[in-house]
Amino acid sequence: MNTELNKKFFSYVLPSILAFALSGVYTIVDGFFIGQSLGDTGLTAITLGYPISALVGAIGTGLGLSGAIRFTILSAQGEAKKRQECFSGTTLLMLVVAGLLTAILFAFADPILYLLGARGHMLTLCTAYARVIALGAVFQLLATGFVPFIRNMGGATVAMLAMVLGFVTNIVLDYAFVWVLSWGMAGAAWATIIGQAVTMVVAVIFFLVKKSGFRLPELRELCGLWKNVLIVSISPFGLTFSPIITMLFMNRFLLLYGDEQAVAVYGCIGYITAILYLLLQGVGDGSQPLISQYYGEDDRTSVQATRRLAYLTAAAITAVCMIGVYLARAKVGALFGASPEANAGVVRYLPFFLAPLLLLAFVRITTSYFYATEKNALSYLLVYAEPVCTLLMLLILPPLLKLTGVWLATPIAQVINFVIACVAKRRVDAKT
């Protein structure tokens, strides 16, 4: 049984890790091309504007993964009709949300970005990026939302292929739009949404081949499904977006206690650590279909065994990445075209963010386990404790330690969140 479970686990998790690794590189591609083209100014602009794109992707991930979890549980319970209705209803919900996001983000791009700290010429650059992202929100939201369904339908390799094709498209178009045609921030945004459109098209082809069909439940049942999906989606959305919430807080306090160069430094650090976070999410989301399936079958032994494998895999990946990034830290800033001064800041402060990564790995897998088994309250707690603790540390430390206090806020918050995760896991295990 253990050998069979191990094979099944890695058949889901390895493609998921690779897919999220590409997704992580996806997030730095725009930063690379913009940074090399516009230097520290471009890095600061893309750092301030990136949360708009990340918000759309996180909402898609939250809705899609929530629907896919319900889909898998219904499959394990033999509810074929309800399973199809779940897929169709979630797809309709994603389309409705995408329409709302396009309208809101396009109309209110300026005030939103102003609140995020963009001013003057920086605001102009960020708005050009955000409005294009808003126009393509439907592609990004469906691409990120469909991938969990593909994975939970047994197409983990197809999900990886869809993301690979989108990623390659993004790189080629970033080169063409940003470097060759000099479209700047808008060019990077067009490359992003076209790449996401490619991923979405691959997903649609997969569903057509699988003959997934489109069958909506009755209106009352549809409302109930949407309520359930929205409730569960808060956790995977937060898990994806919480680093961005932290980034928003950090940007504001770095501008308050430092300058635009400090934001550029954090942009470089944020891009690199984002890849590590997404690798951990790849482990968590890759193990989710199995955990949800065994949970639906009431097979507690297999649930625990799968979770244990997820912890070990996440710890191994994190340890390797910590060592590799630490050894290469002097080249991180140069990768994004940062100035020598900004690169020196990356070398100085990156270790602060590497130190608590093993603790973060434990928190991420525990959170994935909680929402995969519909323990929504606990998953909410772990997802949102980190940005809340970060904000508290930012209010406490910088008045005492100035700029150094800003850099220490996130690592200390992650240690606090680890303690919370240990207590929550122990209580759940005691009940089961």
CSV table of N, CA, C and O in Angstrom, one decimal, residues 255-336:
chain,number,residue,atom,x,y,z
A,255,LEU,N,8.7,52.6,1.5
A,255,LEU,CA,8.7,54.0,1.1
A,255,LEU,C,8.7,55.0,2.2
A,255,LEU,O,9.3,56.1,2.1
A,256,LEU,N,8.1,54.6,3.3
A,256,LEU,CA,8.0,55.5,4.5
A,256,LEU,C,9.3,55.6,5.2
A,256,LEU,O,9.7,56.7,5.6
A,257,TYR,N,10.0,54.5,5.4
A,257,TYR,CA,11.3,54.5,6.1
A,257,TYR,C,12.5,54.5,5.2
A,257,TYR,O,13.6,54.6,5.7
A,258,GLY,N,12.3,54.2,3.9
A,258,GLY,CA,13.4,54.2,3.0
A,258,GLY,C,13.2,55.0,1.8
A,258,GLY,O,12.8,56.2,1.9
A,259,ASP,N,13.3,54.4,0.6
A,259,ASP,CA,13.1,55.2,-0.6
A,259,ASP,C,12.7,54.2,-1.7
A,259,ASP,O,12.4,53.0,-1.5
A,260,GLU,N,12.6,54.7,-3.0
A,260,GLU,CA,12.2,53.9,-4.1
A,260,GLU,C,13.2,52.7,-4.3
A,260,GLU,O,12.8,51.6,-4.8
A,261,GLN,N,14.4,53.0,-4.0
A,261,GLN,CA,15.4,52.0,-4.2
A,261,GLN,C,15.2,50.8,-3.3
A,261,GLN,O,15.4,49.6,-3.6
A,262,ALA,N,14.7,51.1,-2.1
A,262,ALA,CA,14.4,50.0,-1.1
A,262,ALA,C,13.3,49.1,-1.7
A,262,ALA,O,13.3,47.9,-1.5
A,263,VAL,N,12.3,49.7,-2.4
A,263,VAL,CA,11.2,49.0,-3.0
A,263,VAL,C,11.8,48.1,-4.1
A,263,VAL,O,11.4,47.0,-4.3
A,264,ALA,N,12.7,48.7,-4.9
A,264,ALA,CA,13.4,47.9,-5.9
A,264,ALA,C,14.1,46.7,-5.4
A,264,ALA,O,14.1,45.6,-5.9
A,265,VAL,N,14.8,46.9,-4.2
A,265,VAL,CA,15.5,45.8,-3.5
A,265,VAL,C,14.5,44.7,-3.2
A,265,VAL,O,14.7,43.5,-3.4
A,266,TYR,N,13.4,45.1,-2.5
A,266,TYR,CA,12.4,44.2,-2.1
A,266,TYR,C,11.7,43.5,-3.3
A,266,TYR,O,11.3,42.3,-3.2
A,267,GLY,N,11.6,44.2,-4.4
A,267,GLY,CA,11.1,43.6,-5.7
A,267,GLY,C,11.9,42.4,-6.1
A,267,GLY,O,11.4,41.4,-6.4
A,268,CYS,N,13.2,42.6,-6.1
A,268,CYS,CA,14.1,41.5,-6.4
A,268,CYS,C,13.9,40.3,-5.5
A,268,CYS,O,13.8,39.1,-5.9
A,269,ILE,N,13.9,40.6,-4.2
A,269,ILE,CA,13.8,39.6,-3.1
A,269,ILE,C,12.4,38.9,-3.3
A,269,ILE,O,12.3,37.7,-3.2
A,270,GLY,N,11.4,39.7,-3.5
A,270,GLY,CA,10.0,39.2,-3.6
A,270,GLY,C,9.9,38.2,-4.8
A,270,GLY,O,9.2,37.2,-4.7
A,271,TYR,N,10.5,38.6,-6.0
A,271,TYR,CA,10.4,37.7,-7.1
A,271,TYR,C,11.0,36.3,-6.8
A,271,TYR,O,10.5,35.3,-7.2
A,272,ILE,N,12.2,36.3,-6.2
A,272,ILE,CA,12.9,35.1,-5.9
A,272,ILE,C,12.1,34.2,-4.9
A,272,ILE,O,11.9,33.0,-5.1
A,273,THR,N,11.7,34.9,-3.8
A,273,THR,CA,11.0,34.1,-2.8
A,273,THR,C,9.6,33.6,-3.3
A,273,THR,O,9.1,32.6,-2.8
A,274,ALA,N,9.0,34.4,-4.2
A,274,ALA,CA,7.7,34.0,-4.8
A,274,ALA,C,7.8,32.6,-5.5
A,274,ALA,O,6.9,31.8,-5.4
A,275,ILE,N,9.0,32.4,-6.1
A,275,ILE,CA,9.2,31.0,-6.7
A,275,ILE,C,9.2,30.0,-5.7
A,275,ILE,O,8.6,28.9,-5.8
A,276,LEU,N,9.9,30.2,-4.6
A,276,LEU,CA,9.9,29.2,-3.5
A,276,LEU,C,8.6,29.0,-2.9
A,276,LEU,O,8.2,27.8,-2.6
A,277,TYR,N,7.8,30.1,-2.7
A,277,TYR,CA,6.4,29.9,-2.2
A,277,TYR,C,5.6,29.1,-3.1
A,277,TYR,O,4.8,28.2,-2.7
A,278,LEU,N,5.7,29.3,-4.4
A,278,LEU,CA,4.9,28.6,-5.4
A,278,LEU,C,5.3,27.1,-5.5
A,278,LEU,O,4.5,26.2,-5.7
A,279,LEU,N,6.6,26.8,-5.3
A,279,LEU,CA,7.0,25.4,-5.2
A,279,LEU,C,6.3,24.7,-4.1
A,279,LEU,O,5.9,23.5,-4.2
A,280,LEU,N,6.2,25.4,-2.9
A,280,LEU,CA,5.5,24.8,-1.8
A,280,LEU,C,4.0,24.6,-2.1
A,280,LEU,O,3.4,23.6,-1.7
A,281,GLN,N,3.5,25.6,-2.8
A,281,GLN,CA,2.1,25.5,-3.1
A,281,GLN,C,1.9,24.3,-4.1
A,281,GLN,O,0.8,23.7,-4.1
A,282,GLY,N,2.9,24.1,-5.0
A,282,GLY,CA,2.8,22.9,-5.9
A,282,GLY,C,2.7,21.6,-5.1
A,282,GLY,O,2.0,20.7,-5.5
A,283,VAL,N,3.5,21.5,-4.0
A,283,VAL,CA,3.4,20.3,-3.2
A,283,VAL,C,2.0,20.2,-2.5
A,283,VAL,O,1.4,19.1,-2.6
A,284,GLY,N,1.6,21.3,-2.0
A,284,GLY,CA,0.3,21.3,-1.3
A,284,GLY,C,-0.9,21.0,-2.2
A,284,GLY,O,-1.7,20.2,-2.0
A,285,ASP,N,-0.9,21.7,-3.3
A,285,ASP,CA,-2.0,21.6,-4.3
A,285,ASP,C,-1.9,20.3,-5.0
A,285,ASP,O,-2.9,19.7,-5.5
A,286,GLY,N,-0.7,19.8,-5.2
A,286,GLY,CA,-0.5,18.5,-5.9
A,286,GLY,C,-1.0,17.3,-5.0
A,286,GLY,O,-1.6,16.3,-5.5
A,287,SER,N,-0.9,17.4,-3.7
A,287,SER,CA,-1.4,16.4,-2.8
A,287,SER,C,-2.8,16.5,-2.5
A,287,SER,O,-3.5,15.6,-2.0
A,288,GLN,N,-3.4,17.7,-2.8
A,288,GLN,CA,-4.8,18.0,-2.4
A,288,GLN,C,-5.8,17.0,-3.1
A,288,GLN,O,-6.7,16.5,-2.4
A,289,PRO,N,-5.7,16.7,-4.4
A,289,PRO,CA,-6.6,15.7,-4.9
A,289,PRO,C,-6.7,14.4,-4.2
A,289,PRO,O,-7.8,13.8,-3.9
A,290,LEU,N,-5.5,13.9,-3.8
A,290,LEU,CA,-5.5,12.6,-3.1
A,290,LEU,C,-6.0,12.8,-1.7
A,290,LEU,O,-6.8,11.9,-1.2
A,291,ILE,N,-5.7,13.8,-1.0
A,291,ILE,CA,-6.2,14.1,0.4
A,291,ILE,C,-7.7,14.2,0.4
A,291,ILE,O,-8.4,13.6,1.2
A,292,SER,N,-8.2,15.0,-0.6
A,292,SER,CA,-9.7,15.2,-0.7
A,292,SER,C,-10.4,13.9,-1.1
A,292,SER,O,-11.5,13.6,-0.6
A,293,GLN,N,-9.7,13.1,-1.9
A,293,GLN,CA,-10.3,11.8,-2.3
A,293,GLN,C,-10.4,10.9,-1.1
A,293,GLN,O,-11.5,10.3,-0.8
A,294,TYR,N,-9.3,10.7,-0.4
A,294,TYR,CA,-9.3,9.8,0.8
A,294,TYR,C,-10.2,10.4,1.9
A,294,TYR,O,-10.8,9.6,2.6
A,295,TYR,N,-10.3,11.7,2.0
A,295,TYR,CA,-11.2,12.3,3.0
A,295,TYR,C,-12.6,12.0,2.6
A,295,TYR,O,-13.4,11.6,3.5
A,296,GLY,N,-13.0,12.1,1.3
A,296,GLY,CA,-14.3,11.7,0.8
A,296,GLY,C,-14.7,10.3,1.1
A,296,GLY,O,-15.8,9.9,1.3
A,297,GLU,N,-13.6,9.4,1.0
A,297,GLU,CA,-13.8,8.0,1.2
A,297,GLU,C,-13.7,7.6,2.7
A,297,GLU,O,-13.9,6.4,3.0
A,298,ASP,N,-13.4,8.6,3.6
A,298,ASP,CA,-13.3,8.4,5.0
A,298,ASP,C,-12.1,7.4,5.3
A,298,ASP,O,-12.1,6.6,6.2
A,299,ASP,N,-11.0,7.5,4.5
A,299,ASP,CA,-9.8,6.7,4.7
A,299,ASP,C,-8.8,7.5,5.4
A,299,ASP,O,-7.9,8.2,4.8
A,300,ARG,N,-8.9,7.6,6.7
A,300,ARG,CA,-8.0,8.4,7.5
A,300,ARG,C,-6.5,8.1,7.4
A,300,ARG,O,-5.7,8.9,7.5
A,301,THR,N,-6.3,6.8,7.3
A,301,THR,CA,-4.9,6.3,7.3
A,301,THR,C,-4.2,6.9,6.0
A,301,THR,O,-3.0,7.4,6.1
A,302,SER,N,-4.8,6.8,4.9
A,302,SER,CA,-4.3,7.3,3.7
A,302,SER,C,-4.1,8.8,3.7
A,302,SER,O,-3.2,9.4,3.1
A,303,VAL,N,-5.1,9.5,4.3
A,303,VAL,CA,-5.0,10.9,4.4
A,303,VAL,C,-3.7,11.3,5.2
A,303,VAL,O,-3.0,12.2,4.8
A,304,GLN,N,-3.5,10.7,6.3
A,304,GLN,CA,-2.3,11.0,7.2
A,304,GLN,C,-1.0,10.6,6.4
A,304,GLN,O,0.0,11.4,6.5
A,305,ALA,N,-1.0,9.5,5.7
A,305,ALA,CA,0.2,9.1,5.0
A,305,ALA,C,0.5,10.1,3.9
A,305,ALA,O,1.7,10.4,3.6
A,306,THR,N,-0.5,10.5,3.2
A,306,THR,CA,-0.3,11.5,2.1
A,306,THR,C,0.2,12.8,2.7
A,306,THR,O,1.1,13.5,2.1
A,307,ARG,N,-0.4,13.3,3.8
A,307,ARG,CA,0.1,14.5,4.4
A,307,ARG,C,1.6,14.4,4.8
A,307,ARG,O,2.3,15.3,4.7
A,308,ARG,N,1.9,13.2,5.4
A,308,ARG,CA,3.3,13.0,5.8
A,308,ARG,C,4.3,13.1,4.6
A,308,ARG,O,5.4,13.7,4.7
A,309,LEU,N,3.9,12.5,3.5
A,309,LEU,CA,4.7,12.6,2.3
A,309,LEU,C,4.9,14.1,1.8
A,309,LEU,O,5.9,14.5,1.4
A,310,ALA,N,3.8,14.8,2.0
A,310,ALA,CA,3.8,16.2,1.5
A,310,ALA,C,4.8,17.0,2.4
A,310,ALA,O,5.5,17.9,1.9
A,311,TYR,N,4.7,16.8,3.7
A,311,TYR,CA,5.7,17.5,4.6
A,311,TYR,C,7.1,17.2,4.2
A,311,TYR,O,8.0,18.1,4.2
A,312,LEU,N,7.4,15.9,4.0
A,312,LEU,CA,8.8,15.5,3.7
A,312,LEU,C,9.3,16.1,2.4
A,312,LEU,O,10.4,16.6,2.3
A,313,THR,N,8.4,16.1,1.4
A,313,THR,CA,8.7,16.6,0.1
A,313,THR,C,9.0,18.1,0.1
A,313,THR,O,9.9,18.6,-0.4
A,314,ALA,N,8.1,18.8,0.8
A,314,ALA,CA,8.2,20.2,1.0
A,314,ALA,C,9.5,20.6,1.7
A,314,ALA,O,10.2,21.6,1.3
A,315,ALA,N,9.8,19.9,2.7
A,315,ALA,CA,11.0,20.2,3.5
A,315,ALA,C,12.3,20.0,2.6
A,315,ALA,O,13.2,20.8,2.7
A,316,ALA,N,12.3,18.9,1.9
A,316,ALA,CA,13.5,18.6,1.0
A,316,ALA,C,13.7,19.7,0.0
A,316,ALA,O,14.8,20.2,-0.3
A,317,ILE,N,12.6,20.1,-0.7
A,317,ILE,CA,12.7,21.1,-1.7
A,317,ILE,C,13.1,22.4,-1.1
A,317,ILE,O,14.0,23.1,-1.7
A,318,THR,N,12.6,22.8,0.0
A,318,THR,CA,12.9,24.0,0.7
A,318,THR,C,14.4,24.1,1.1
A,318,THR,O,15.0,25.1,0.8
A,319,ALA,N,14.9,23.0,1.6
A,319,ALA,CA,16.3,23.0,2.0
A,319,ALA,C,17.2,23.2,0.8
A,319,ALA,O,18.2,24.0,0.9
A,320,VAL,N,16.9,22.5,-0.3
A,320,VAL,CA,17.8,22.7,-1.5
A,320,VAL,C,17.7,24.1,-2.0
A,320,VAL,O,18.7,24.7,-2.3
A,321,CYS,N,16.5,24.6,-2.1
A,321,CYS,CA,16.3,26.0,-2.6
A,321,CYS,C,17.0,27.1,-1.7
A,321,CYS,O,17.6,28.0,-2.2
A,322,MET,N,16.9,26.9,-0.4
A,322,MET,CA,17.5,27.8,0.5
A,322,MET,C,19.0,27.9,0.3
A,322,MET,O,19.6,29.0,0.2
A,323,ILE,N,19.6,26.7,0.2
A,323,ILE,CA,21.1,26.7,0.0
A,323,ILE,C,21.5,27.3,-1.4
A,323,ILE,O,22.4,28.1,-1.5
A,324,GLY,N,20.7,26.9,-2.4
A,324,GLY,CA,21.0,27.4,-3.8
A,324,GLY,C,20.9,28.9,-3.9
A,324,GLY,O,21.8,29.6,-4.4
A,325,VAL,N,19.8,29.5,-3.3
A,325,VAL,CA,19.5,30.9,-3.4
A,325,VAL,C,20.6,31.7,-2.6
A,325,VAL,O,21.1,32.7,-3.0
A,326,TYR,N,20.9,31.1,-1.4
A,326,TYR,CA,21.9,31.8,-0.6
A,326,TYR,C,23.2,31.9,-1.3
A,326,TYR,O,23.9,33.0,-1.3
A,327,LEU,N,23.6,30.9,-1.9
A,327,LEU,CA,24.9,30.9,-2.6
A,327,LEU,C,24.9,31.8,-3.8
A,327,LEU,O,26.0,32.3,-4.2
A,328,ALA,N,23.8,32.0,-4.4
A,328,ALA,CA,23.7,32.8,-5.6
A,328,ALA,C,23.1,34.2,-5.4
A,328,ALA,O,22.8,34.9,-6.3
A,329,ARG,N,23.1,34.6,-4.1
A,329,ARG,CA,22.4,35.8,-3.7
A,329,ARG,C,23.0,37.1,-4.4
A,329,ARG,O,22.4,38.1,-4.6
A,330,ALA,N,24.3,37.0,-4.6
A,330,ALA,CA,25.0,38.2,-5.2
A,330,ALA,C,24.6,38.4,-6.7
A,330,ALA,O,24.8,39.5,-7.2
A,331,LYS,N,24.0,37.5,-7.3
A,331,LYS,CA,23.6,37.6,-8.7
A,331,LYS,C,22.1,37.9,-8.9
A,331,LYS,O,21.6,38.2,-10.0
A,332,VAL,N,21.3,37.9,-7.8
A,332,VAL,CA,19.9,38.1,-7.9
A,332,VAL,C,19.5,39.5,-8.4
A,332,VAL,O,18.7,39.6,-9.4
A,333,GLY,N,20.1,40.5,-7.8
A,333,GLY,CA,19.8,41.9,-8.3
A,333,GLY,C,20.2,42.1,-9.7
A,333,GLY,O,19.5,42.7,-10.5
A,334,ALA,N,21.4,41.6,-10.1
A,334,ALA,CA,21.9,41.7,-11.5
A,334,ALA,C,20.9,41.1,-12.5
A,334,ALA,O,20.7,41.6,-13.6
A,335,LEU,N,20.3,40.0,-12.1
A,335,LEU,CA,19.3,39.3,-13.0
A,335,LEU,C,18.2,40.2,-13.4
A,335,LEU,O,17.7,40.2,-14.5
A,336,PHE,N,17.8,41.1,-12.5
A,336,PHE,CA,16.7,42.0,-12.8
A,336,PHE,C,17.1,43.4,-13.2
A,336,PHE,O,16.3,44.3,-13.3
